[in-house]
Rosetta silent file (secondary structure, phi, psi, omega in degrees, C-alpha in Angstrom):
SEQUENCE: XXXXXXXXXXXXXXXXXXXXXXXXXXXXXXXXXXXXXXXXXXXXXXXXXXXXXXXXXXXXXXXXXXXXXXXXXXXXXXXXXXXXXXXXXXXXXXXXXXXXXXXXXXXXXXXXXXXXXXXXXXXXXXXXXXXXXXXXXXXXXXXXXXXXXXXXXXXXXXXXXXXXXXXXXXXXXXXXXXXXXXXXXXXXXXXXXXXXXXXXXXXXXXXXXXXXXXXXX
SCORE:     score description
SCORE:     0.000 S_00000001
   1 L     0.000  158.515 -138.613   43.551   82.591  237.287 S_00000001
   2 L   -79.468  134.656  179.701   43.253   82.617  233.498 S_00000001
   3 H   -44.317  -44.470 -165.206   39.661   85.069  232.699 S_00000001
   4 H   -63.514  -42.492  171.835   38.569   82.617  229.893 S_00000001
   5 H   -53.849  -40.742 -176.834   38.393   79.790  232.338 S_00000001
   6 H   -50.878  -67.196 -155.547   36.365   82.422  234.441 S_00000001
   7 H   -84.022   -7.415  155.476   33.981   83.310  231.630 S_00000001
   8 H   -76.728  -40.520  158.735   33.558   79.572  230.569 S_00000001
   9 H    -2.514  -69.285 -164.428   32.385   79.087  234.352 S_00000001
  10 H   -98.411  -16.332  156.618   29.619   81.332  234.103 S_00000001
  11 H   -66.900  -51.911  165.343   28.292   80.489  230.553 S_00000001
  12 H   -23.730  -61.139 -176.615   28.507   77.015  231.716 S_00000001
  13 L   -86.896  -26.085  168.136   26.109   77.734  235.192 S_00000001
  14 L   -70.965  -73.955 -166.815   23.639   79.521  232.686 S_00000001
  15 L   -60.837   15.400  174.604   23.439   76.687  230.465 S_00000001
  16 L  -115.128  -15.846 -167.767   22.970   74.336  233.351 S_00000001
  17 L  -139.503   -0.690  160.821   20.631   76.639  235.530 S_00000001
  18 L    79.435  -17.358 -147.067   18.849   79.156  233.206 S_00000001
  19 L    54.512   17.061  172.311   19.931   81.320  236.446 S_00000001
  20 L   -73.709  -21.727 -166.171   16.637   79.703  237.925 S_00000001
  21 L   179.947  127.159 -177.059   18.548   77.863  240.718 S_00000001
  22 L   -31.469  164.298  179.445   21.997   77.224  242.085 S_00000001
  23 E  -132.098  160.496 -172.005   24.543   74.913  240.526 S_00000001
  24 E  -106.213  125.917  171.721   26.973   72.238  242.722 S_00000001
  25 H   -69.927  -35.939  161.936   30.232   73.734  241.715 S_00000001
  26 H   -95.216   56.363  107.723   31.510   69.498  241.192 S_00000001
  27 H   -81.031  -39.620  164.322   28.677   68.958  238.710 S_00000001
  28 H   -38.583  -61.636 -171.098   29.797   72.235  237.080 S_00000001
  29 H   -46.673  -60.139 -168.690   33.299   70.682  237.029 S_00000001
  30 H   -46.474  -46.029 -162.771   31.700   67.162  235.614 S_00000001
  31 H   -80.396   -8.327  179.675   29.856   69.075  233.025 S_00000001
  32 L  -102.021    9.695 -152.367   32.954   71.171  231.861 S_00000001
  33 L    22.393   89.220 -179.429   35.341   67.799  232.197 S_00000001
  34 L  -139.438  152.497  171.141   37.286   69.990  234.369 S_00000001
  35 L   -87.768  141.584  174.139   38.951   68.850  237.858 S_00000001
  36 H   -43.540  -30.145 -173.645   37.024   69.753  240.526 S_00000001
  37 H   -73.983  -90.388  144.414   39.994   71.786  242.035 S_00000001
  38 H    20.129  -67.172 -169.354   40.529   73.594  238.931 S_00000001
  39 H   -88.356  -20.986  161.272   36.733   74.891  238.714 S_00000001
  40 H   -40.146  -52.056 -169.522   36.328   75.799  242.651 S_00000001
  41 H   -55.668  -55.657 -170.464   39.251   77.784  242.529 S_00000001
  42 H   -61.045  -24.898 -166.858   37.394   79.868  239.459 S_00000001
  43 H   -93.742  -17.594  170.808   33.978   80.155  240.809 S_00000001
  44 H   -88.932  -10.198  164.244   35.401   81.207  244.197 S_00000001
  45 H   -59.639  -52.211 -158.036   37.703   83.848  242.110 S_00000001
  46 H   -74.817  -24.014  170.494   34.255   84.639  240.355 S_00000001
  47 H   -64.255  -51.719  163.822   32.671   85.295  243.738 S_00000001
  48 H   -41.519  -33.495 -179.848   35.414   87.981  244.586 S_00000001
  49 L  -111.117   54.297  160.820   34.373   90.073  241.620 S_00000001
  50 L    45.966   34.918 -159.565   30.781   89.615  242.837 S_00000001
  51 L  -106.334   -8.507 -179.360   29.650   87.966  239.854 S_00000001
  52 E  -136.216  149.254 -178.716   28.506   84.838  241.947 S_00000001
  53 E  -126.694  116.558 -162.144   27.343   84.517  245.343 S_00000001
  54 E   -85.061  152.750  165.678   28.645   80.694  247.144 S_00000001
  55 L  -151.280   65.026  179.890   26.626   78.835  249.660 S_00000001
  56 L    93.123 -118.280 -156.138   28.852   75.857  250.815 S_00000001
  57 L  -135.878   42.921 -179.579   29.464   74.052  247.514 S_00000001
  58 E  -125.999  163.562 -159.689   26.472   75.559  245.624 S_00000001
  59 E  -168.563  110.609 -163.438   27.217   78.823  243.318 S_00000001
  60 E  -139.985  133.059  172.768   24.487   80.792  242.685 S_00000001
  61 E   -22.250  113.099  147.501   24.222   84.239  239.837 S_00000001
  62 L   -80.877  164.206 -174.511   24.299   88.019  241.396 S_00000001
  63 H   -56.468  -24.480  179.238   22.431   90.132  238.921 S_00000001
  64 H   -86.046  -47.969 -178.483   25.704   91.574  237.232 S_00000001
  65 H   -74.415  -32.710  161.859   26.999   87.881  236.864 S_00000001
  66 H   -48.269  -50.486 -165.373   23.668   86.514  235.170 S_00000001
  67 H   -72.727  -66.206  169.671   23.729   89.576  232.793 S_00000001
  68 H   -21.644  -80.151  168.139   27.537   88.782  232.539 S_00000001
  69 H   -27.045  -83.555 -171.903   26.676   84.835  231.468 S_00000001
  70 H   -34.894  -90.874  171.695   24.117   86.088  229.347 S_00000001
  71 H     2.135  -50.469  178.667   26.243   88.384  227.376 S_00000001
  72 H   -87.329   -1.123 -170.207   28.845   85.602  226.905 S_00000001
  73 H  -114.652   -2.148  150.764   26.679   82.921  225.717 S_00000001
  74 H   -30.321  -64.143  162.432   25.209   85.551  223.378 S_00000001
  75 L   -78.357  -29.844  146.309   28.450   86.313  221.554 S_00000001
  76 H   -39.281  -87.911 -178.020   28.767   82.554  221.093 S_00000001
  77 H   -26.642  -24.177 -169.939   25.007   82.052  219.681 S_00000001
  78 H   -95.799  -48.477  178.088   25.784   84.991  217.233 S_00000001
  79 H   -92.317   34.311  154.858   29.137   84.051  215.970 S_00000001
  80 L  -113.964    2.971  156.951   28.468   80.511  215.756 S_00000001
  81 L   -74.070  -44.847  168.025   25.027   81.770  213.458 S_00000001
  82 L  -108.633   30.250  178.918   27.755   83.420  211.276 S_00000001
  83 L   -98.206  -25.465 -163.690   30.334   80.766  211.110 S_00000001
  84 L   -78.266  -67.086 -136.852   26.912   78.431  209.938 S_00000001
  85 L   -95.775  -13.697 -176.268   24.321   80.495  208.080 S_00000001
  86 L  -136.769   -6.383  150.626   26.914   83.281  206.062 S_00000001
  87 L  -130.386   38.919  137.773   30.057   81.061  205.937 S_00000001
  88 L    76.679    4.404  155.002   28.500   77.931  205.235 S_00000001
  89 L   -14.970  134.893  153.648   30.486   76.135  208.791 S_00000001
  90 L   -79.993  149.330 -155.930   29.397   72.274  209.753 S_00000001
  91 H   -85.778   -2.108  147.312   27.816   73.143  213.107 S_00000001
  92 H   -62.206  -60.824  142.290   30.387   71.436  215.378 S_00000001
  93 H    29.810  -74.599 -164.069   32.642   73.157  213.377 S_00000001
  94 H   -75.887  -33.980 -153.359   31.336   76.648  214.246 S_00000001
  95 H   -91.633  -37.374  162.644   30.413   75.685  217.974 S_00000001
  96 H   -46.192  -45.674 -172.175   34.437   75.032  218.362 S_00000001
  97 H   -76.574  -45.879  174.366   35.250   78.005  216.852 S_00000001
  98 H   -69.472   -5.667  172.928   33.031   80.198  218.445 S_00000001
  99 H   -50.710  -49.324 -149.946   34.153   78.859  221.920 S_00000001
 100 H   -99.957  -25.277 -162.058   37.289   80.518  221.360 S_00000001
 101 H  -107.707  -23.126 -164.741   36.341   83.689  219.839 S_00000001
 102 L   -62.331  -10.143 -163.154   33.103   84.320  222.236 S_00000001
 103 L   -87.474  -42.513 -175.964   36.551   85.571  224.908 S_00000001
 104 L  -100.903  -20.670  173.268   37.637   88.001  222.508 S_00000001
 105 L   -31.314  115.713  177.514   34.457   89.373  220.576 S_00000001
 106 L   -90.763  160.492 -170.033   33.572   93.025  221.703 S_00000001
 107 H   -71.508  -24.149 -163.681   30.004   93.910  222.328 S_00000001
 108 H   -75.370  -29.675 -178.976   30.141   96.421  219.576 S_00000001
 109 H   -82.905  -22.430 -151.630   31.598   93.690  217.242 S_00000001
 110 H   -93.513   -9.764  174.842   29.243   91.121  218.439 S_00000001
 111 H   -64.734  -70.090  165.132   26.001   93.715  217.618 S_00000001
 112 H   -21.402  -40.163  174.313   27.095   94.066  214.708 S_00000001
 113 H   -85.762  -39.233 -172.532   27.477   90.705  213.869 S_00000001
 114 H   -72.023  -37.638 -167.782   23.949   89.931  215.674 S_00000001
 115 H  -106.051    1.414  178.418   22.178   92.299  212.963 S_00000001
 116 H   -69.834  -74.180 -144.330   24.177   90.779  209.561 S_00000001
 117 H   -80.845   -2.872 -179.137   22.340   87.203  210.415 S_00000001
 118 L    81.484   10.608  179.962   19.227   88.347  212.298 S_00000001
 119 L   -35.109  133.379  147.499   19.385   86.576  215.184 S_00000001
 120 L    -8.292  141.062   90.242   16.216   85.635  217.566 S_00000001
 121 L    -9.233   95.242  159.232   15.239   87.371  220.419 S_00000001
 122 L  -147.051 -172.308 -150.238   15.980   85.674  223.109 S_00000001
 123 H   -85.144   -3.508  151.021   16.448   86.547  226.960 S_00000001
 124 H   -20.033  -54.021 -154.257   20.054   86.936  226.066 S_00000001
 125 H   -66.317  -63.165  165.506   19.127   89.993  224.429 S_00000001
 126 H    10.192  -52.575 -158.810   19.340   91.354  228.001 S_00000001
 127 H   -85.801  -22.385 -137.281   22.865   91.747  228.004 S_00000001
 128 L  -103.596  142.157 -150.911   23.022   93.636  225.050 S_00000001
 129 L  -115.188  -11.588 -158.203   23.496   97.462  225.142 S_00000001
 130 L  -162.195   70.080 -173.132   22.112   98.261  221.903 S_00000001
 131 L   -71.783  164.010  178.647   19.186   95.245  221.303 S_00000001
 132 H   -45.413  -49.791 -170.714   17.658   94.784  217.825 S_00000001
 133 H   -79.349   13.160  166.705   14.573   96.493  218.386 S_00000001
 134 H   -68.056  -48.643 -174.079   16.236   99.413  219.016 S_00000001
 135 L   -60.034   -3.282 -169.854   17.089   99.319  214.889 S_00000001
 136 L  -118.683   14.251 -159.435   13.079   99.078  214.086 S_00000001
 137 L   -87.128    5.472  131.444   11.600  101.953  216.715 S_00000001
 138 L  -111.556  149.845  175.481   11.200  104.067  213.372 S_00000001
 139 L    78.077 -176.899 -166.467    9.607  103.679  210.596 S_00000001
 140 E  -113.349   89.037 -156.694    8.278  100.139  209.722 S_00000001
 141 E   -65.220  145.661  140.900   10.053   96.546  209.512 S_00000001
 142 E  -160.206  157.832  175.832    9.835   94.918  205.721 S_00000001
 143 E   -70.843  145.791 -173.961   10.723   92.920  203.598 S_00000001
 144 L   -53.131  -22.071 -169.106   12.616   94.201  200.687 S_00000001
 145 L   -72.725  -40.276 -148.018    9.896   91.784  198.430 S_00000001
 146 L   -93.855  -16.737 -162.282    6.762   93.930  200.407 S_00000001
 147 L   -99.571  157.000 -139.667    8.216   97.061  199.915 S_00000001
 148 L  -117.006  173.494 -119.109    6.611   99.238  197.448 S_00000001
 149 L  -114.393  158.037 -170.846    8.380  101.000  194.291 S_00000001
 150 L    30.274    1.473  148.353   10.182  104.501  195.616 S_00000001
 151 L   -46.911  135.581 -164.718    9.698  103.787  198.962 S_00000001
 152 E  -126.000  168.678 -166.093   13.225  104.154  200.846 S_00000001
 153 E  -175.468  174.074  161.320   14.632  102.344  204.194 S_00000001
 154 E  -142.720  144.762 -152.373   17.476  101.467  205.594 S_00000001
 155 E   -65.127  135.075 -174.436   18.383   97.856  205.767 S_00000001
 156 E   -97.272  -24.951 -158.872   18.172   96.359  209.799 S_00000001
 157 E   156.587  158.327 -158.406   19.315   92.438  208.730 S_00000001
 158 E  -102.072  170.431 -152.538   19.385   89.549  206.569 S_00000001
 159 L  -159.433   61.405 -176.095   17.247   86.363  206.759 S_00000001
 160 L  -127.784  164.087  172.035   17.391   83.743  204.439 S_00000001
 161 L   -95.769   28.988  173.568   16.685   80.322  204.423 S_00000001
 162 L  -151.544  132.131 -156.929   19.434   78.945  203.082 S_00000001
 163 L   -46.106  -38.442  176.602   22.977   80.227  203.977 S_00000001
 164 H   -58.536  -22.274  167.392   24.073   81.218  200.955 S_00000001
 165 H   -63.612  -12.564  166.858   21.468   83.570  200.703 S_00000001
 166 H  -100.751  -60.603  167.703   23.095   86.107  203.183 S_00000001
 167 H   -18.487  -63.860  152.384   26.429   85.194  201.835 S_00000001
 168 H   -22.719  -80.877  176.401   25.220   86.147  198.699 S_00000001
 169 H   -44.566  -41.427 -176.531   23.532   89.259  199.796 S_00000001
 170 H   -76.484  -30.273  173.285   26.356   90.616  201.776 S_00000001
 171 H   -59.762  -36.236  177.414   28.792   90.174  198.744 S_00000001
 172 H   -85.552    2.056  162.277   26.345   92.136  196.372 S_00000001
 173 L   128.752  -18.502 -152.181   26.471   95.067  198.931 S_00000001
 174 L   -91.102   75.457  178.113   23.016   94.700  201.091 S_00000001
 175 L   -79.118  144.389  127.058   24.852   95.302  204.790 S_00000001
 176 L    -9.996  118.381 -176.364   23.104   96.086  207.736 S_00000001
 177 L    70.261   -7.118  150.247   22.599   99.873  208.122 S_00000001
 178 L   -38.764  123.228  179.160   22.948  100.589  204.412 S_00000001
 179 E   -83.413  136.721 -158.918   20.090  103.393  202.957 S_00000001
 180 E  -149.901  125.647 -179.754   18.198  101.329  200.314 S_00000001
 181 E  -129.521  160.098 -171.586   15.205  102.432  197.823 S_00000001
 182 E  -111.664  123.038  153.988   13.054  100.328  195.743 S_00000001
 183 E   -83.112  -26.169 -173.092   13.521  101.580  192.559 S_00000001
 184 E   171.501  168.760 -166.686   11.490   99.598  190.270 S_00000001
 185 L  -163.601  102.478  174.433    9.941   96.246  189.801 S_00000001
 186 L   -35.782  -80.638  166.723    9.046   94.623  186.645 S_00000001
 187 L  -137.492  161.255 -165.400    6.005   92.738  188.203 S_00000001
 188 L   -34.020  -49.090 -169.934    4.936   91.842  191.723 S_00000001
 189 L  -106.376   66.793  160.036    6.623   88.739  192.033 S_00000001
 190 L  -118.378 -143.053  179.717    9.838   90.016  189.754 S_00000001
 191 L  -105.200  174.792  -83.684   12.944   91.096  190.467 S_00000001
 192 E   162.933  107.062 -150.779   13.660   94.256  192.547 S_00000001
 193 E  -138.403  112.696  168.648   15.608   97.091  190.884 S_00000001
 194 E  -156.182  179.029 -155.837   16.953   99.546  193.740 S_00000001
 195 E   -92.395  121.447  162.293   19.350  102.196  194.939 S_00000001
 196 E  -121.209  103.830  160.152   22.099  100.754  197.396 S_00000001
 197 L    91.202 -153.233  156.452   24.337  103.363  198.335 S_00000001
 198 L   -85.654   12.918 -175.016   25.750  104.978  195.132 S_00000001
 199 E  -153.676  170.002 -142.041   24.591  101.991  193.189 S_00000001
 200 E  -146.167  100.381  169.389   21.636  100.858  191.561 S_00000001
 201 E   -98.913  160.360 -177.415   21.400   96.878  192.220 S_00000001
 202 E  -128.915  125.462  161.853   18.682   93.858  190.719 S_00000001
 203 E  -133.841  121.218 -161.471   17.612   91.313  192.947 S_00000001
 204 L   -54.881  159.100 -149.479   15.490   88.374  192.496 S_00000001
 205 L   -72.196  -27.149 -175.081   11.970   88.515  194.018 S_00000001
 206 L   -71.563 -110.110 -101.430   13.022   85.491  196.360 S_00000001
 207 L   -85.021   16.149 -160.037   16.083   86.243  197.535 S_00000001
 208 L  -130.500   -0.394  165.510   14.814   89.893  198.336 S_00000001
 209 L   -76.937  -28.090 -168.765   12.420   88.142  201.243 S_00000001
 210 L   -97.199    0.127  168.360   15.398   87.791  203.058 S_00000001
 211 E  -104.998  147.219 -157.163   16.382   91.682  203.517 S_00000001
 212 E  -104.871   90.320  178.382   14.740   92.907  206.313 S_00000001
 213 E  -111.605  142.370  162.254   14.257   96.850  205.998 S_00000001
 214 E   -87.184  111.567 -168.717   13.187   99.707  208.230 S_00000001
 215 E   -78.261  155.816  156.950   11.146  101.958  206.050 S_00000001
 216 L    99.786   -5.913 -152.980   10.943  105.109  206.907 S_00000001
 217 L   -90.332    0.000    0.000   14.062  105.314  208.814 S_00000001
């Protein structure tokens, strides 16, 4: 049985139950639009792997199975968000692409993409070995717009109102993990001139609101 089908079973069990109740295997097959024999075989293998527990035609997550399902779904959401908000892809295409990529993406890659897109914290973050809140335990999280002149920090993540904002900022070098310092600003509502690594970059005030900085990091 292919590992991708087993992972699909896990993520769809999570979508159907949120891990709060058993999932009927026949209903899971219908939900996934696959044959009942195929899904039953995959779920049996998940039981052998210790990821689900079987009770007749019902399957429930074990602790490790629920964690695995949350990790897969988090990868899907992070990739989908990146495709839509950074690359400007339509939601349906992004969903289909993310479904393919969720099986191949490493935890490390998922975390880096998550930091770029600034995904909201949710239950699936429990499966992350380096959750986003770890990025802001030192110093204070502020937008670049809020930062005072000569204040230093490290970019935590980007969150723009428009997908093109994040894409533009990345192209300018505003990437999570980079050190940043406010060099000057003409007025409270004017452009921010910042030292970004070894470069000096000007960014307009509105766009600076999309850059979240861990001040003092």
